[in-house]
Amino acid sequence: PELATRAAALREQICSNRDLSFLMEAHDGLSSAVAERAGFKGLWASGLSIACSLGYRDASEASWTQLIDVVERMVDSTDLPVLVDGDSGFGNFNNARILAHKLRQRGAAGVALEDKQFPKMNSFVGDRHPLADANEFSGRLRAVKDAVGDELVLVARIEALIAGHGLDEALHRAHAYADAGADAILIHSRKSTADEIFAFTNGWQNRLPVVIVPTKYYRTPASAFRAAGISTVIWANHSMRAATSAMRNVCERIITEQGIAGIEAEVATLEDVFSLFHYDELALAEARYLPAN
Ligand code: SPV
Ligand code: MG
């Protein structure tokens, strides 16, 4: 679809749809196509998963140009809107607005920016998560809004709870980022229960839609998120982790069995893989455009 249509679709899912929305992690064209075929309506271009697939750590090691190249493959391989994990924006307001501008050009539907300093570290690694100054980060958000307007959904991600600050700091930042023009707030937590998420949603009262990433509080059912009025849940890294287990298993089996007969029935068929990328369309196009002889 037209790129503006994808941004509108993501805006509908995050900002106006009253039911809970789900975004599935993907990190390349294949994982995007698989998620679409399975029935997801939107994708999360996870910084962690993209870093993993490129062999980097999720610590701002991949460059922003590498990120936009991956996003382009994700956009081209599906019709789905893609919310891109823009980390901390790769620098100050200027780097953030260049990133947003290029993401829009490559067909992204939205970008999430987190209020950390560059280089960032994955929120589940270690204890050093220096936050950006809230005013400075608000300037990053305003610069992105001025650069791309409504053509990208702008999600402001709050890392205050990750960094060990309290609810007050998280709410203070959420209000500042709403004032700066964010379309939605992503509140992140590394706790194994959703208590601090629900404390946040109680205090926030949905001034803007709330997006969450329940990687660590995975036992909380979707019904509880609905009841708290949350807008969108991101299943942030599960295709990458599933692929890691599946690839390891098949590697170990092939080494042990010195053959592939045993695993043939357990891996996707080639027909399955071909069908994800519409080889049938190419055959039709050949009939139409290649000389007949
Ligand atoms: C990601 O998927 O890269 C995220 C979510 O930012 S998390 O890893 O939970 O920080
Ligand atoms: Mg990330």
Coordinates of C-alpha atoms and ligand atoms in Angstrom, one line a residue:
P1 CA 0.0 0.0 0.0
E2 CA 0.9 3.7 -0.2
L3 CA 3.2 4.7 2.5
A4 CA 0.8 7.2 3.9
T5 CA -1.7 4.4 4.2
R6 CA 0.6 2.4 6.4
A7 CA 1.2 5.3 8.8
A8 CA -2.6 5.8 8.9
A9 CA -3.1 2.1 9.7
L10 CA -0.5 2.3 12.5
R11 CA -2.1 5.5 13.9
E12 CA -5.5 3.7 13.9
Q13 CA -4.1 0.7 15.7
I14 CA -2.2 2.7 18.4
C15 CA -4.2 5.9 18.7
S16 CA -7.9 5.3 17.8
N17 CA -8.7 1.6 17.8
R18 CA -10.4 0.9 21.2
D19 CA -9.4 -2.7 21.5
L20 CA -5.9 -3.9 22.4
S21 CA -3.6 -4.0 19.4
F22 CA -0.6 -6.2 18.9
L23 CA 2.7 -5.6 17.1
M24 CA 4.9 -8.6 16.4
E25 CA 8.6 -8.4 16.4
A26 CA 10.4 -8.9 13.1
H27 CA 14.0 -8.2 12.1
D28 CA 14.3 -8.9 8.3
G29 CA 12.1 -9.6 5.3
L30 CA 11.6 -13.3 6.2
S31 CA 10.4 -12.7 9.8
S32 CA 8.2 -9.9 8.6
A33 CA 6.6 -12.1 5.9
V34 CA 6.1 -14.9 8.4
A35 CA 4.4 -12.6 10.9
E36 CA 2.1 -11.2 8.2
R37 CA 1.1 -14.6 7.0
A38 CA 0.4 -15.7 10.6
G39 CA -2.1 -12.9 10.9
F40 CA -0.4 -10.0 12.6
K41 CA -1.6 -6.5 11.5
G42 CA 1.5 -4.6 12.4
L43 CA 5.3 -5.1 13.0
W44 CA 7.8 -4.0 15.5
A45 CA 11.3 -3.5 14.0
S46 CA 13.1 -4.5 17.2
G47 CA 16.5 -2.9 17.8
L48 CA 17.5 -5.9 19.8
S49 CA 16.5 -8.5 17.2
I50 CA 17.9 -6.5 14.3
A51 CA 21.2 -6.2 16.2
C52 CA 21.2 -9.9 16.9
S53 CA 20.5 -10.8 13.2
L54 CA 23.4 -8.6 12.2
G55 CA 25.7 -10.0 14.9
Y56 CA 25.8 -6.9 16.9
R57 CA 25.1 -6.1 20.5
D58 CA 22.0 -4.0 21.3
A59 CA 24.2 -1.1 22.3
S60 CA 24.0 1.3 19.4
E61 CA 26.6 -0.8 17.5
A62 CA 24.5 -1.1 14.3
S63 CA 24.5 2.3 12.5
W64 CA 21.3 4.2 11.6
T65 CA 22.0 3.5 7.9
Q66 CA 22.1 -0.2 8.6
L67 CA 18.8 0.1 10.5
I68 CA 17.0 1.9 7.6
D69 CA 18.3 -0.7 5.2
V70 CA 16.7 -3.5 7.3
V71 CA 13.5 -1.5 7.6
E72 CA 13.3 -1.1 3.9
R73 CA 13.4 -4.9 3.4
M74 CA 10.7 -5.4 6.1
V75 CA 8.5 -2.8 4.4
D76 CA 9.0 -4.3 0.9
S77 CA 8.3 -7.8 2.0
T78 CA 4.8 -7.2 3.6
D79 CA 1.9 -4.8 3.4
L80 CA 2.0 -4.2 7.1
P81 CA 2.8 -1.0 9.0
V82 CA 6.1 -1.1 10.7
L83 CA 6.8 0.7 14.0
V84 CA 10.6 1.1 14.1
D85 CA 12.7 1.0 17.3
G86 CA 14.8 4.1 16.8
D87 CA 16.6 3.6 20.1
S88 CA 17.7 7.0 21.5
G89 CA 17.7 8.5 18.0
F90 CA 21.4 8.0 17.4
G91 CA 22.4 11.3 19.0
N92 CA 20.8 14.6 19.6
F93 CA 17.7 16.3 18.1
N94 CA 19.5 16.6 14.7
N95 CA 20.4 12.9 14.4
A96 CA 16.9 11.9 15.6
R97 CA 15.2 14.0 12.9
I98 CA 17.5 12.8 10.2
L99 CA 16.7 9.2 11.3
A100 CA 12.9 9.9 11.2
H101 CA 13.1 11.6 7.8
K102 CA 15.0 8.6 6.3
L103 CA 12.6 6.1 8.0
R104 CA 9.7 7.8 6.4
Q105 CA 11.4 7.7 3.0
R106 CA 12.0 3.9 3.4
G107 CA 8.3 3.4 4.2
A108 CA 8.2 3.0 8.0
A109 CA 4.9 3.9 9.6
G110 CA 6.2 5.0 13.0
V111 CA 9.3 5.4 15.2
A112 CA 9.8 4.9 18.9
L113 CA 12.4 7.0 20.5
E114 CA 13.6 6.3 24.1
D115 CA 14.9 8.9 26.6
K116 CA 18.3 7.5 27.0
Q117 CA 21.7 8.8 26.1
F118 CA 23.7 7.6 23.0
P119 CA 25.1 4.9 23.0
K120 CA 22.1 3.1 24.6
M121 CA 22.3 -0.3 26.2
N122 CA 19.5 -2.9 26.0
S123 CA 17.1 -2.3 28.9
F124 CA 17.6 -5.8 30.3
V125 CA 21.4 -5.7 30.4
G126 CA 23.2 -4.4 33.5
D127 CA 22.3 -1.4 35.6
R128 CA 23.8 1.5 33.7
H129 CA 21.0 3.2 31.8
P130 CA 21.8 6.9 31.9
L131 CA 18.7 8.9 31.0
A132 CA 18.6 11.8 28.7
D133 CA 17.6 15.1 30.3
A134 CA 13.8 15.4 29.9
N135 CA 14.0 18.8 28.3
E136 CA 16.7 17.8 25.9
F137 CA 14.7 14.7 25.0
S138 CA 11.6 16.8 24.5
G139 CA 13.6 18.8 22.0
R140 CA 14.4 15.5 20.1
L141 CA 10.7 14.8 19.9
R142 CA 9.8 18.3 18.7
A143 CA 12.5 18.1 16.1
V144 CA 11.1 14.8 14.8
K145 CA 7.6 16.1 14.7
D146 CA 8.7 19.2 12.8
A147 CA 10.6 17.0 10.3
V148 CA 7.9 14.4 9.6
G149 CA 4.7 15.7 11.0
D150 CA 1.9 13.1 11.0
E151 CA 3.6 11.0 8.4
L152 CA 5.2 8.9 11.1
V153 CA 3.6 7.9 14.3
L154 CA 5.9 9.2 17.1
V155 CA 6.1 7.0 20.2
A156 CA 8.0 8.4 23.1
R157 CA 9.5 5.7 25.3
I158 CA 10.1 6.3 28.9
E159 CA 13.1 4.4 30.5
A160 CA 12.7 6.0 34.0
L161 CA 11.5 2.7 35.6
I162 CA 14.3 0.8 33.8
A163 CA 16.9 3.3 35.2
G164 CA 15.6 2.9 38.7
H165 CA 13.6 6.1 39.1
G166 CA 10.1 6.1 40.5
L167 CA 6.6 6.5 39.1
D168 CA 6.7 10.3 39.7
E169 CA 9.6 10.7 37.3
A170 CA 8.0 8.4 34.7
L171 CA 4.7 10.5 34.9
H172 CA 6.6 13.8 34.8
R173 CA 8.4 12.7 31.7
A174 CA 5.2 11.3 30.1
H175 CA 3.6 14.7 30.4
A176 CA 6.6 16.5 29.1
Y177 CA 6.7 14.2 26.0
A178 CA 3.0 14.7 25.4
D179 CA 3.5 18.4 25.5
A180 CA 6.4 17.9 23.0
G181 CA 4.0 16.3 20.5
A182 CA 4.4 12.6 21.0
D183 CA 1.5 10.5 19.6
A184 CA 1.8 7.7 22.2
I185 CA 3.8 6.8 25.3
L186 CA 5.7 3.5 25.6
I187 CA 6.3 2.8 29.3
H188 CA 9.0 0.1 29.8
S189 CA 9.6 -2.1 32.8
R190 CA 12.0 -4.9 33.6
K191 CA 9.9 -6.3 36.5
S192 CA 8.5 -9.8 36.4
T193 CA 5.0 -8.5 37.3
A194 CA 3.0 -5.7 35.6
D195 CA 2.5 -3.8 38.9
E196 CA 4.5 -0.7 38.0
I197 CA 2.9 -0.6 34.6
F198 CA -0.5 -0.5 36.1
A199 CA 0.6 2.1 38.6
F200 CA 1.7 4.2 35.6
T201 CA -1.6 3.7 33.7
N202 CA -3.5 4.6 36.8
G203 CA -1.6 7.9 37.2
W204 CA -1.6 8.6 33.5
Q205 CA -5.3 8.2 32.7
N206 CA -4.6 7.7 29.0
R207 CA -3.7 11.3 28.3
L208 CA -2.0 9.6 25.3
P209 CA -2.3 6.0 24.3
V210 CA 0.0 3.6 26.2
V211 CA 2.3 1.0 24.5
I212 CA 3.9 -1.7 26.5
V213 CA 6.6 -4.4 26.0
P214 CA 5.8 -7.3 28.4
T215 CA 9.0 -9.3 27.8
K216 CA 9.7 -9.7 31.5
Y217 CA 6.1 -9.7 32.9
Y218 CA 5.1 -12.2 30.3
R219 CA 2.7 -14.0 32.6
T220 CA 0.3 -11.1 32.7
P221 CA -2.7 -12.0 30.4
A222 CA -3.9 -9.7 27.7
S223 CA -7.2 -9.3 29.5
A224 CA -5.4 -7.4 32.3
F225 CA -3.8 -5.0 29.7
R226 CA -7.3 -4.5 28.2
A227 CA -8.7 -3.8 31.6
A228 CA -6.0 -1.2 32.3
G229 CA -6.9 0.6 29.0
I230 CA -3.6 -0.1 27.4
S231 CA -3.5 0.6 23.6
T232 CA -0.8 -1.7 22.2
V233 CA 1.3 -4.6 23.2
I234 CA 4.6 -5.3 21.5
W235 CA 5.8 -8.9 21.4
A236 CA 9.3 -7.6 21.2
N237 CA 11.8 -10.4 20.4
H238 CA 10.0 -13.7 20.1
S239 CA 10.7 -14.5 16.4
M240 CA 14.3 -13.8 17.0
R241 CA 14.4 -16.1 20.0
A242 CA 12.3 -18.7 18.3
A243 CA 14.7 -18.7 15.4
T244 CA 17.7 -18.9 17.7
S245 CA 16.3 -22.1 19.3
A246 CA 15.2 -23.6 16.0
M247 CA 18.5 -22.9 14.3
R248 CA 20.5 -24.3 17.2
N249 CA 18.4 -27.4 17.3
V250 CA 18.8 -28.1 13.6
C251 CA 22.5 -27.5 13.7
E252 CA 23.0 -29.9 16.6
R253 CA 20.8 -32.6 15.0
I254 CA 22.7 -32.4 11.7
I255 CA 26.1 -32.6 13.4
T256 CA 24.9 -35.6 15.5
E257 CA 23.1 -37.4 12.8
Q258 CA 25.6 -36.5 10.0
G259 CA 22.6 -36.1 7.7
I260 CA 19.4 -34.2 7.1
A261 CA 16.9 -37.0 6.8
G262 CA 15.9 -36.8 10.4
I263 CA 15.0 -33.1 10.3
E264 CA 13.4 -32.8 6.9
A265 CA 9.9 -33.1 8.3
E266 CA 10.6 -30.5 11.0
V267 CA 11.8 -27.6 8.8
A268 CA 9.7 -25.5 6.5
T269 CA 9.4 -26.9 3.0
L270 CA 11.0 -25.0 0.2
E271 CA 7.5 -24.6 -1.3
D272 CA 6.5 -22.9 1.9
V273 CA 9.4 -20.5 1.7
F274 CA 8.8 -19.8 -2.0
S275 CA 5.2 -19.0 -1.3
L276 CA 6.1 -16.3 1.3
F277 CA 7.7 -14.3 -1.5
H278 CA 5.2 -14.9 -4.3
Y279 CA 7.4 -16.8 -6.8
D280 CA 4.1 -17.4 -8.6
E281 CA 3.8 -13.7 -9.4
L282 CA 7.2 -13.8 -11.1
A283 CA 6.2 -16.7 -13.3
L284 CA 3.1 -14.8 -14.4
A285 CA 5.2 -11.7 -15.1
E286 CA 7.6 -13.7 -17.1
A287 CA 4.8 -15.0 -19.3
R288 CA 3.6 -11.4 -19.8
Y289 CA 6.9 -9.6 -20.3
L290 CA 9.5 -12.1 -21.7
P291 CA 9.5 -12.9 -25.4
A292 CA 7.6 -16.0 -26.1
N293 CA 10.1 -18.0 -28.2
Ligands
SPV1 C1 13.7 -4.0 21.4 O1 13.0 -4.9 21.0 O2 14.8 -3.7 20.9 C2 13.3 -3.2 22.5 C3 12.5 -3.7 23.5 O3 13.7 -2.0 22.5 S1 13.6 -4.2 24.8 O4 14.5 -5.2 24.3 O5 12.7 -4.8 25.8 O6 14.3 -3.0 25.3
MG2 MG 15.3 -1.7 21.5

